[in-house]
Amino acid sequence: MRYILYIMFSISCLALGGIFVKLSVLPPITTGMYRVLFSLPIFFLLNKFSNSENKMNRKEIVISILAGAFLALDLILWNISFHYTTVANANLLANLVPFTVVPISYFVYKEKINLNFIIGAAIIILGVLFLLYGKVSPSINNFKGDFLAGLTSVFYGLFIVSIYKLRNLFSTIQIMTYASIGCLFVLLPVSLVVEGFFIPVSFQQLYPLLGLALLSQILGQGGLSYCLGKVKASYASLLVLTQPLISALYAYIIFNEALSQLEVMSMFVVLFGLYIANKKSV
């Protein structure tokens, strides 16, 4: 019970990511860059005092850094998507990671695609179509934001596939430390070239960035990664699916982002499809 409460706390922190991005007065890519920059010293500190027996060699460090580059592209697209679509849609569509991970795992790691994934994928596609059709005020920008959020899931899926084998040997802290370096290598130059040079100088500019680093990145992503191994996979998969719903609730309270009845129904359809797709065949 204790770890279930920890997971729900971590998910609630993780769900604040889109909220802080929308609250940030800095450009979206720069916001993502500071999220990683501010969390990196904490990861280094945690990594230094971790008692992990396995140490990464040069090849494994390079793989983690390259995975971080995919994570950077994920953050770039995700942060930009919030300027065009709702927090609920951006979070939901960014969770379509199985569409990337499962096919790549099939071709690269020779893992079989089970019937549950095919059924779940069909349900998800149906739910997404309803989601796009049921917008309160449809516009080109809305669909652009949805497309960017969906593309986000592709790059996060590539990140997961890149560290697939490393997760069996090393801790999340070890992997995320080097992945954050790779992430920063991409985010820093892209933010400078595309958006210019910005330094947060006021509390209004700083607090969303600190919120992203401490709550979303460390307590959210880091806490969730730690807790997932402590409860049954079936419980964990159901709890993780609450993240888009919690994000939607935050957005409704803070930004008054309303969803149509069809959008709400579509969200549950997609989440159910994700649950089925991730469920292992008996």
Coordinates of C-alpha atoms in Angstrom, one line a residue:
M1 CA 0.0 0.0 0.0
R2 CA 2.8 2.4 0.9
Y3 CA 4.5 2.1 -2.6
I4 CA 1.1 2.5 -4.3
L5 CA 0.8 5.9 -2.5
Y6 CA 4.4 6.7 -3.5
I7 CA 3.5 5.9 -7.1
M8 CA 0.4 8.1 -7.1
F9 CA 2.5 10.9 -5.5
S10 CA 5.1 10.5 -8.3
I11 CA 2.5 10.5 -11.0
S12 CA 0.9 13.6 -9.5
C13 CA 4.3 15.3 -9.7
L14 CA 4.9 14.1 -13.2
A15 CA 1.5 15.3 -14.4
L16 CA 2.6 18.9 -13.4
G17 CA 5.1 18.9 -16.3
G18 CA 2.7 20.3 -18.9
I19 CA 1.3 22.8 -16.3
F20 CA 4.8 24.3 -15.6
V21 CA 5.5 24.4 -19.4
K22 CA 2.4 26.5 -20.0
L23 CA 3.1 28.7 -16.9
S24 CA 6.7 29.4 -18.1
V25 CA 7.2 32.8 -19.7
L26 CA 10.3 31.6 -21.4
P27 CA 10.2 29.9 -24.9
P28 CA 9.3 26.2 -24.9
I29 CA 12.7 24.8 -26.0
T30 CA 14.5 27.0 -23.5
T31 CA 12.1 25.9 -20.8
G32 CA 13.0 22.3 -21.6
M33 CA 16.7 23.1 -21.6
Y34 CA 16.5 24.6 -18.1
R35 CA 14.4 21.6 -16.9
V36 CA 17.4 19.3 -17.7
L37 CA 20.1 21.8 -16.7
F38 CA 18.6 22.3 -13.2
S39 CA 18.0 18.6 -12.6
L40 CA 21.5 17.5 -13.8
P41 CA 23.4 18.4 -10.6
I42 CA 20.8 16.5 -8.6
F43 CA 21.2 13.4 -10.8
F44 CA 25.0 13.7 -10.4
L45 CA 24.8 14.0 -6.7
L46 CA 22.4 11.0 -6.4
N47 CA 24.6 9.0 -8.8
K48 CA 27.7 9.8 -6.7
F49 CA 26.1 8.5 -3.5
S50 CA 24.4 5.5 -5.0
N51 CA 25.7 2.1 -4.0
S52 CA 25.2 0.5 -7.4
E53 CA 27.7 -2.4 -7.9
N54 CA 27.7 -2.1 -11.7
K55 CA 29.7 0.7 -13.4
M56 CA 29.1 1.8 -16.9
N57 CA 31.9 1.3 -19.5
R58 CA 32.6 3.8 -22.3
K59 CA 30.2 2.1 -24.8
E60 CA 27.3 2.1 -22.3
I61 CA 27.9 5.7 -21.4
V62 CA 27.8 6.7 -25.1
I63 CA 24.6 4.8 -25.6
S64 CA 23.0 6.6 -22.6
I65 CA 24.1 10.0 -24.0
L66 CA 22.7 9.1 -27.4
A67 CA 19.5 8.1 -25.8
G68 CA 19.5 11.5 -24.1
A69 CA 19.5 13.1 -27.6
F70 CA 16.2 11.3 -28.3
L71 CA 14.9 12.5 -25.0
A72 CA 15.8 16.1 -26.0
L73 CA 13.7 15.8 -29.2
D74 CA 10.9 14.4 -27.1
L75 CA 11.0 17.5 -24.8
I76 CA 11.3 19.9 -27.7
L77 CA 8.2 18.6 -29.5
W78 CA 6.2 18.1 -26.3
N79 CA 6.9 21.6 -24.9
I80 CA 6.0 23.2 -28.2
S81 CA 2.7 21.2 -28.5
F82 CA 1.4 22.8 -25.3
H83 CA 1.2 26.1 -27.2
Y84 CA -1.2 24.7 -29.7
T85 CA -3.3 22.0 -27.9
T86 CA -4.7 21.3 -24.5
V87 CA -2.6 19.9 -21.7
A88 CA -5.0 16.8 -21.6
N89 CA -4.4 16.0 -25.3
A90 CA -0.7 16.6 -25.2
N91 CA -0.2 14.3 -22.2
L92 CA -2.5 11.6 -23.7
L93 CA -1.0 11.5 -27.1
A94 CA 2.5 11.6 -25.7
N95 CA 1.7 8.2 -24.0
L96 CA 1.4 6.4 -27.3
V97 CA 4.9 5.0 -26.8
P98 CA 4.0 1.3 -27.4
F99 CA 3.4 2.1 -31.1
T100 CA 7.2 2.8 -31.3
V101 CA 8.6 0.4 -28.7
V102 CA 6.8 -2.8 -29.6
P103 CA 7.5 -2.8 -33.4
I104 CA 11.2 -1.9 -32.9
S105 CA 11.5 -4.5 -30.2
Y106 CA 10.0 -7.0 -32.7
F107 CA 12.6 -6.3 -35.4
V108 CA 15.6 -5.5 -33.2
Y109 CA 15.2 -7.8 -30.2
K110 CA 13.0 -10.4 -31.9
E111 CA 10.3 -10.0 -29.3
K112 CA 6.9 -11.4 -30.4
I113 CA 3.9 -9.0 -30.8
N114 CA 1.0 -10.6 -28.9
L115 CA -2.7 -10.4 -29.7
N116 CA -3.3 -8.0 -26.8
F117 CA -1.1 -5.4 -28.5
I118 CA -3.0 -5.7 -31.8
I119 CA -6.4 -5.4 -30.0
G120 CA -5.1 -2.5 -27.9
A121 CA -3.7 -0.7 -30.9
A122 CA -7.0 -0.9 -32.7
I123 CA -8.8 0.5 -29.7
I124 CA -6.3 3.3 -29.4
I125 CA -6.6 4.3 -33.0
L126 CA -10.4 4.4 -32.6
G127 CA -10.0 6.6 -29.5
V128 CA -7.6 9.0 -31.1
L129 CA -9.9 9.5 -34.1
F130 CA -12.8 10.3 -31.7
L131 CA -10.4 12.6 -29.8
L132 CA -9.5 14.6 -32.9
Y133 CA -13.2 14.7 -34.1
G134 CA -14.6 15.8 -30.7
K135 CA -12.7 19.0 -30.1
V136 CA -14.5 21.9 -28.4
S137 CA -13.1 24.4 -30.8
P138 CA -11.2 22.7 -33.6
S139 CA -8.5 24.7 -35.5
I140 CA -5.4 24.0 -37.6
N141 CA -3.3 24.9 -34.5
N142 CA -5.1 22.4 -32.4
F143 CA -4.4 19.6 -34.9
K144 CA -0.8 20.8 -35.2
G145 CA -0.4 20.5 -31.4
D146 CA -1.9 17.0 -31.4
F147 CA 0.5 16.0 -34.2
L148 CA 3.5 17.3 -32.3
A149 CA 2.4 15.5 -29.1
G150 CA 1.9 12.3 -31.0
L151 CA 5.4 12.6 -32.5
T152 CA 6.7 13.2 -29.0
S153 CA 5.8 9.6 -28.2
V154 CA 8.0 8.3 -31.1
F155 CA 11.1 10.0 -29.7
Y156 CA 10.4 8.9 -26.2
G157 CA 9.9 5.4 -27.5
L158 CA 13.3 5.6 -29.2
F159 CA 14.8 6.7 -25.9
I160 CA 13.3 3.6 -24.1
V161 CA 14.5 1.3 -26.9
S162 CA 18.0 2.8 -26.7
I163 CA 18.3 2.0 -23.0
Y164 CA 16.4 -1.2 -23.2
K165 CA 19.3 -3.5 -22.3
L166 CA 20.9 -1.1 -20.0
R167 CA 18.0 -1.1 -17.6
N168 CA 18.7 -4.7 -16.6
L169 CA 22.2 -3.8 -15.5
F170 CA 22.2 -0.2 -14.2
S171 CA 20.0 2.0 -12.0
T172 CA 17.7 4.6 -13.3
I173 CA 19.9 7.3 -11.7
Q174 CA 23.0 6.1 -13.5
I175 CA 21.2 6.0 -16.9
M176 CA 19.4 9.4 -16.4
T177 CA 22.6 11.1 -15.3
Y178 CA 24.4 10.4 -18.7
A179 CA 21.1 10.7 -20.7
S180 CA 20.6 14.2 -19.2
I181 CA 24.1 15.1 -20.5
G182 CA 23.1 14.0 -24.0
C183 CA 19.8 15.8 -23.6
L184 CA 21.5 19.0 -22.7
F185 CA 24.0 18.7 -25.7
V186 CA 21.0 18.9 -28.0
L187 CA 18.7 21.3 -26.1
L188 CA 21.3 24.0 -25.4
P189 CA 22.4 24.7 -29.0
V190 CA 18.9 24.3 -30.4
S191 CA 17.4 26.7 -27.9
L192 CA 20.1 29.3 -28.6
V193 CA 19.8 29.0 -32.4
V194 CA 16.0 28.8 -32.6
E195 CA 14.9 31.0 -29.6
G196 CA 17.9 33.0 -28.5
F197 CA 19.6 33.4 -25.2
F198 CA 17.4 33.7 -22.1
I199 CA 18.4 33.8 -18.4
P200 CA 15.6 33.6 -15.8
V201 CA 16.0 36.7 -13.7
S202 CA 12.7 36.9 -11.8
F203 CA 10.7 34.6 -9.6
Q204 CA 8.0 34.5 -12.3
Q205 CA 10.6 33.2 -14.8
L206 CA 12.3 30.9 -12.4
Y207 CA 9.6 29.0 -10.5
P208 CA 8.2 27.0 -13.4
L209 CA 11.7 25.9 -14.3
L210 CA 12.5 24.8 -10.8
G211 CA 9.1 23.1 -10.7
L212 CA 9.9 21.1 -13.8
A213 CA 13.3 20.1 -12.5
L214 CA 12.4 19.2 -8.9
L215 CA 8.8 18.0 -9.2
S216 CA 8.4 16.6 -12.7
Q217 CA 11.9 15.4 -13.4
I218 CA 13.3 14.3 -10.0
L219 CA 10.2 13.4 -7.8
G220 CA 8.0 12.6 -10.8
Q221 CA 10.1 10.7 -13.3
G222 CA 12.8 9.6 -10.8
G223 CA 10.3 8.6 -8.1
L224 CA 8.1 6.7 -10.5
S225 CA 11.1 4.7 -12.0
Y226 CA 12.1 3.8 -8.5
C227 CA 8.6 2.6 -7.3
L228 CA 7.6 0.7 -10.4
G229 CA 9.7 -2.3 -9.3
K230 CA 8.1 -2.4 -5.9
V231 CA 4.5 -3.2 -6.9
K232 CA 2.9 -5.7 -9.2
A233 CA 3.1 -4.8 -12.9
S234 CA -0.7 -5.0 -13.3
Y235 CA -1.2 -2.4 -10.5
A236 CA 1.6 -0.2 -11.8
S237 CA 0.3 -0.2 -15.4
L238 CA -3.2 0.9 -14.2
L239 CA -1.8 3.6 -11.9
V240 CA 0.5 5.1 -14.7
L241 CA -2.6 5.5 -16.9
T242 CA -4.0 8.0 -14.5
Q243 CA -1.3 10.6 -15.4
P244 CA -3.1 12.1 -18.4
L245 CA -6.3 12.3 -16.3
I246 CA -4.6 14.1 -13.5
S247 CA -3.0 16.5 -16.0
A248 CA -6.4 17.2 -17.4
L249 CA -7.8 17.9 -13.9
Y250 CA -4.8 20.3 -13.2
A251 CA -5.4 22.1 -16.5
Y252 CA -9.1 22.5 -15.9
I253 CA -8.5 24.0 -12.4
I254 CA -5.6 26.3 -13.4
F255 CA -6.3 27.2 -17.0
N256 CA -10.0 26.4 -17.2
E257 CA -9.3 24.0 -20.2
A258 CA -12.6 22.5 -20.9
L259 CA -13.0 19.2 -22.7
S260 CA -16.1 18.1 -24.7
Q261 CA -18.0 15.0 -23.7
L262 CA -16.6 13.2 -26.7
E263 CA -13.0 14.2 -25.8
V264 CA -13.5 12.8 -22.3
M265 CA -14.9 9.6 -23.6
S266 CA -12.1 9.3 -26.1
M267 CA -9.5 9.7 -23.4
F268 CA -10.9 6.7 -21.5
V269 CA -11.0 4.7 -24.8
V270 CA -7.4 5.5 -25.5
L271 CA -6.3 4.7 -21.9
F272 CA -8.2 1.4 -22.0
G273 CA -6.4 0.6 -25.3
L274 CA -3.1 1.4 -23.8
Y275 CA -3.8 -0.9 -20.9
I276 CA -4.8 -3.7 -23.2
A277 CA -1.7 -3.1 -25.4
N278 CA 0.6 -3.3 -22.5
K279 CA -1.0 -6.3 -20.9
K280 CA 0.9 -9.5 -21.4
S281 CA -0.9 -12.5 -22.9
V282 CA -1.7 -15.2 -20.4

